Amino acid sequence: MSESLMPRALVLGSTSRYRRELLSRFRLPFETASPDVDETPQPGESPAALALRLALAKAHAVAALFPEAIVIGSDQVADLHGQPLGKPMVHDKAVAQLRAMSGQSMQFHTAVAVVCKASGFAQADTAVVRTVFRPLDDAEIERYLLAETPYDCAGSAKSEGLGITLLDAIESDDPTALIGLPLIRTARLLRAAGLVLP
């Protein structure tokens, strides 16, 4: 096979173990690279706009390092009544997030971008997941956080683990979006970029 017909390398522009595990479902070889992107929201930026901007920024940042590759960037922002909730990183912030989310309906915006610098391809899409948290008391919140320590998750809960017990409902047209990478949309973008999926 000539070099011009060789399939492009695939790079996941993320150090998230959740995204790495999800992308491995496609059974394609891929590398990972850390995108150096400032994730600070811009003044007045909505959670949906923030997720989309960061997914594109991450994909473009890593594509600059791997210009011949097809690069995936992704970002998730929890949206509580229009206010973005990031990763709590520490216990006290996670407690505060879960108290605020108790009994509330909220959305998670999970954006994915696919970029190939060499071909000029750049497209993005966002999956919206609506969740309803059941009313939570402080003892439940404490038990959950000590059991699962979800401090690296936007919104302080892992729906793929014990966090599912905190919820009354999840609604989405892309079931892996809440975990961190909407695979239906990712597959669609990768095919559009010229990658052959099994």
Tab-separated table of C-alpha atoms in Angstrom:
chain	number	residue	atom	x	y	z
A	1	MET	CA	0.000	0.000	0.000
A	2	SER	CA	1.479	3.356	-0.988
A	3	GLU	CA	1.955	6.016	1.672
A	4	SER	CA	-0.779	8.177	0.124
A	5	LEU	CA	-3.302	5.355	0.634
A	6	MET	CA	-2.294	4.577	4.197
A	7	PRO	CA	-5.099	5.263	6.668
A	8	ARG	CA	-4.543	8.323	8.799
A	9	ALA	CA	-3.546	7.868	12.419
A	10	LEU	CA	-6.241	8.525	15.003
A	11	VAL	CA	-5.451	10.675	18.036
A	12	LEU	CA	-7.690	11.314	21.022
A	13	GLY	CA	-6.968	14.798	22.306
A	14	SER	CA	-7.747	13.933	25.904
A	15	THR	CA	-6.170	12.365	28.965
A	16	SER	CA	-9.580	11.270	30.298
A	17	ARG	CA	-9.659	7.566	31.091
A	18	TYR	CA	-13.421	7.609	30.488
A	19	ARG	CA	-13.018	8.892	26.915
A	20	ARG	CA	-10.156	6.487	26.259
A	21	GLU	CA	-12.282	3.528	27.393
A	22	LEU	CA	-15.237	4.676	25.285
A	23	LEU	CA	-13.179	5.225	22.119
A	24	SER	CA	-11.622	1.767	22.496
A	25	ARG	CA	-15.094	0.321	21.717
A	26	PHE	CA	-14.439	1.163	18.047
A	27	ARG	CA	-11.542	-1.334	18.027
A	28	LEU	CA	-9.297	1.092	16.169
A	29	PRO	CA	-5.705	1.831	17.117
A	30	PHE	CA	-5.319	5.330	18.540
A	31	GLU	CA	-2.926	7.473	20.499
A	32	THR	CA	-3.776	9.971	23.195
A	33	ALA	CA	-2.348	13.448	23.656
A	34	SER	CA	-3.007	16.124	26.225
A	35	PRO	CA	-4.504	19.317	24.784
A	36	ASP	CA	-3.077	22.467	26.343
A	37	VAL	CA	-6.273	24.514	26.433
A	38	ASP	CA	-7.507	27.086	28.941
A	39	GLU	CA	-10.951	25.875	30.029
A	40	THR	CA	-12.040	29.125	31.670
A	41	PRO	CA	-15.558	30.111	30.550
A	42	GLN	CA	-15.814	33.399	28.676
A	43	PRO	CA	-18.045	36.130	30.144
A	44	GLY	CA	-21.679	35.339	29.384
A	45	GLU	CA	-20.824	32.049	27.649
A	46	SER	CA	-23.564	29.434	27.920
A	47	PRO	CA	-22.687	25.887	29.033
A	48	ALA	CA	-23.523	24.560	25.529
A	49	ALA	CA	-21.318	27.143	23.820
A	50	LEU	CA	-18.502	26.476	26.296
A	51	ALA	CA	-18.555	22.718	25.643
A	52	LEU	CA	-18.499	23.209	21.861
A	53	ARG	CA	-15.742	25.847	21.953
A	54	LEU	CA	-13.534	23.701	24.183
A	55	ALA	CA	-14.037	20.531	22.117
A	56	LEU	CA	-12.934	22.401	18.985
A	57	ALA	CA	-10.047	24.107	20.787
A	58	LYS	CA	-8.771	20.773	22.112
A	59	ALA	CA	-8.999	19.099	18.704
A	60	HIS	CA	-7.214	21.998	16.973
A	61	ALA	CA	-4.495	22.155	19.664
A	62	VAL	CA	-3.659	18.469	19.273
A	63	ALA	CA	-4.019	18.588	15.462
A	64	ALA	CA	-1.251	21.201	15.450
A	65	LEU	CA	1.009	18.528	16.984
A	66	PHE	CA	-0.247	15.722	14.686
A	67	PRO	CA	-1.098	17.504	11.413
A	68	GLU	CA	-1.520	14.304	9.358
A	69	ALA	CA	-3.754	12.575	11.911
A	70	ILE	CA	-7.480	12.619	12.518
A	71	VAL	CA	-7.894	14.164	15.963
A	72	ILE	CA	-10.830	13.947	18.344
A	73	GLY	CA	-11.457	16.645	20.936
A	74	SER	CA	-14.284	16.523	23.440
A	75	ASP	CA	-15.620	18.445	26.389
A	76	GLN	CA	-18.532	18.096	28.776
A	77	VAL	CA	-20.210	20.848	30.755
A	78	ALA	CA	-22.886	20.231	33.358
A	79	ASP	CA	-25.650	22.840	33.103
A	80	LEU	CA	-27.719	23.642	36.187
A	81	HIS	CA	-30.303	26.244	35.135
A	82	GLY	CA	-27.843	27.902	32.748
A	83	GLN	CA	-24.890	27.831	35.153
A	84	PRO	CA	-21.909	25.661	34.195
A	85	LEU	CA	-20.678	23.129	36.739
A	86	GLY	CA	-17.141	21.874	36.223
A	87	LYS	CA	-15.179	19.050	37.799
A	88	PRO	CA	-15.229	19.564	41.568
A	89	MET	CA	-11.738	18.066	42.114
A	90	VAL	CA	-12.217	18.157	45.924
A	91	HIS	CA	-14.762	16.718	48.348
A	92	ASP	CA	-16.268	19.994	49.610
A	93	LYS	CA	-17.010	21.241	46.086
A	94	ALA	CA	-18.578	17.899	45.172
A	95	VAL	CA	-20.850	18.111	48.233
A	96	ALA	CA	-21.908	21.630	47.209
A	97	GLN	CA	-22.618	20.520	43.623
A	98	LEU	CA	-24.737	17.546	44.678
A	99	ARG	CA	-26.675	19.648	47.178
A	100	ALA	CA	-27.443	22.148	44.397
A	101	MET	CA	-28.445	19.333	42.009
A	102	SER	CA	-30.673	17.548	44.533
A	103	GLY	CA	-34.230	17.278	43.210
A	104	GLN	CA	-33.330	19.254	40.081
A	105	SER	CA	-33.575	18.664	36.352
A	106	MET	CA	-30.354	19.575	34.580
A	107	GLN	CA	-28.508	19.045	31.334
A	108	PHE	CA	-25.093	17.806	30.373
A	109	HIS	CA	-23.652	19.164	27.105
A	110	THR	CA	-21.079	16.775	25.639
A	111	ALA	CA	-19.418	18.184	22.547
A	112	VAL	CA	-17.127	16.290	20.191
A	113	ALA	CA	-14.950	17.745	17.438
A	114	VAL	CA	-12.965	15.957	14.735
A	115	VAL	CA	-10.138	17.807	12.998
A	116	CYS	CA	-7.550	16.845	10.390
A	117	LYS	CA	-5.167	19.673	9.644
A	118	ALA	CA	-3.738	18.023	6.501
A	119	SER	CA	-7.125	17.543	4.838
A	120	GLY	CA	-8.721	20.708	6.212
A	121	PHE	CA	-11.510	18.736	7.871
A	122	ALA	CA	-13.070	20.279	10.989
A	123	GLN	CA	-16.559	19.448	12.239
A	124	ALA	CA	-18.206	19.288	15.639
A	125	ASP	CA	-21.482	18.232	17.212
A	126	THR	CA	-23.024	18.271	20.673
A	127	ALA	CA	-25.159	15.727	22.487
A	128	VAL	CA	-27.486	17.000	25.185
A	129	VAL	CA	-28.367	14.697	28.048
A	130	ARG	CA	-31.258	15.636	30.323
A	131	THR	CA	-31.013	14.239	33.832
A	132	VAL	CA	-33.309	14.410	36.825
A	133	PHE	CA	-31.680	14.043	40.232
A	134	ARG	CA	-33.847	12.696	43.001
A	135	PRO	CA	-33.930	14.589	46.313
A	136	LEU	CA	-30.703	13.809	48.194
A	137	ASP	CA	-29.985	14.286	51.870
A	138	ASP	CA	-26.527	15.060	53.231
A	139	ALA	CA	-25.991	11.509	54.489
A	140	GLU	CA	-26.691	10.049	51.008
A	141	ILE	CA	-24.370	12.581	49.391
A	142	GLU	CA	-21.586	11.764	51.842
A	143	ARG	CA	-21.992	7.997	51.422
A	144	TYR	CA	-21.951	8.317	47.644
A	145	LEU	CA	-18.892	10.570	47.483
A	146	LEU	CA	-16.888	8.387	49.862
A	147	ALA	CA	-17.827	5.257	47.894
A	148	GLU	CA	-17.094	6.524	44.372
A	149	THR	CA	-14.933	9.688	44.737
A	150	PRO	CA	-16.173	11.191	41.431
A	151	TYR	CA	-14.107	14.366	41.811
A	152	ASP	CA	-12.898	14.249	38.188
A	153	CYS	CA	-16.455	14.240	36.778
A	154	ALA	CA	-18.472	17.304	35.816
A	155	GLY	CA	-21.443	17.364	38.162
A	156	SER	CA	-19.844	15.062	40.774
A	157	ALA	CA	-21.636	11.861	39.737
A	158	LYS	CA	-20.783	8.835	37.585
A	159	SER	CA	-23.921	7.522	35.908
A	160	GLU	CA	-21.995	4.468	34.695
A	161	GLY	CA	-21.296	3.534	38.319
A	162	LEU	CA	-22.958	4.035	41.676
A	163	GLY	CA	-24.055	7.537	40.640
A	164	ILE	CA	-26.978	5.989	38.776
A	165	THR	CA	-28.665	5.590	42.187
A	166	LEU	CA	-28.822	9.393	42.537
A	167	LEU	CA	-30.986	9.781	39.434
A	168	ASP	CA	-34.670	9.515	38.620
A	169	ALA	CA	-34.216	9.836	34.832
A	170	ILE	CA	-31.721	10.133	31.978
A	171	GLU	CA	-32.809	11.149	28.476
A	172	SER	CA	-30.454	11.223	25.473
A	173	ASP	CA	-30.237	10.125	21.857
A	174	ASP	CA	-26.537	9.228	22.310
A	175	PRO	CA	-26.244	6.898	25.324
A	176	THR	CA	-22.505	7.295	26.020
A	177	ALA	CA	-22.644	11.102	26.024
A	178	LEU	CA	-23.155	11.309	29.781
A	179	ILE	CA	-19.985	9.281	30.374
A	180	GLY	CA	-17.955	11.782	28.345
A	181	LEU	CA	-17.883	10.923	24.628
A	182	PRO	CA	-21.023	10.657	22.440
A	183	LEU	CA	-20.032	7.643	20.347
A	184	ILE	CA	-22.855	7.885	17.807
A	185	ARG	CA	-21.816	11.427	16.934
A	186	THR	CA	-18.123	10.543	17.128
A	187	ALA	CA	-18.584	7.696	14.637
A	188	ARG	CA	-20.524	9.979	12.293
A	189	LEU	CA	-17.776	12.624	12.372
A	190	LEU	CA	-14.991	10.067	11.925
A	191	ARG	CA	-16.716	8.618	8.843
A	192	ALA	CA	-17.132	12.150	7.458
A	193	ALA	CA	-13.397	12.694	8.005
A	194	GLY	CA	-12.652	9.613	5.886
A	195	LEU	CA	-11.989	6.993	8.558
A	196	VAL	CA	-13.344	3.505	7.895
A	197	LEU	CA	-15.046	2.056	10.956
A	198	PRO	CA	-15.436	-1.705	11.373
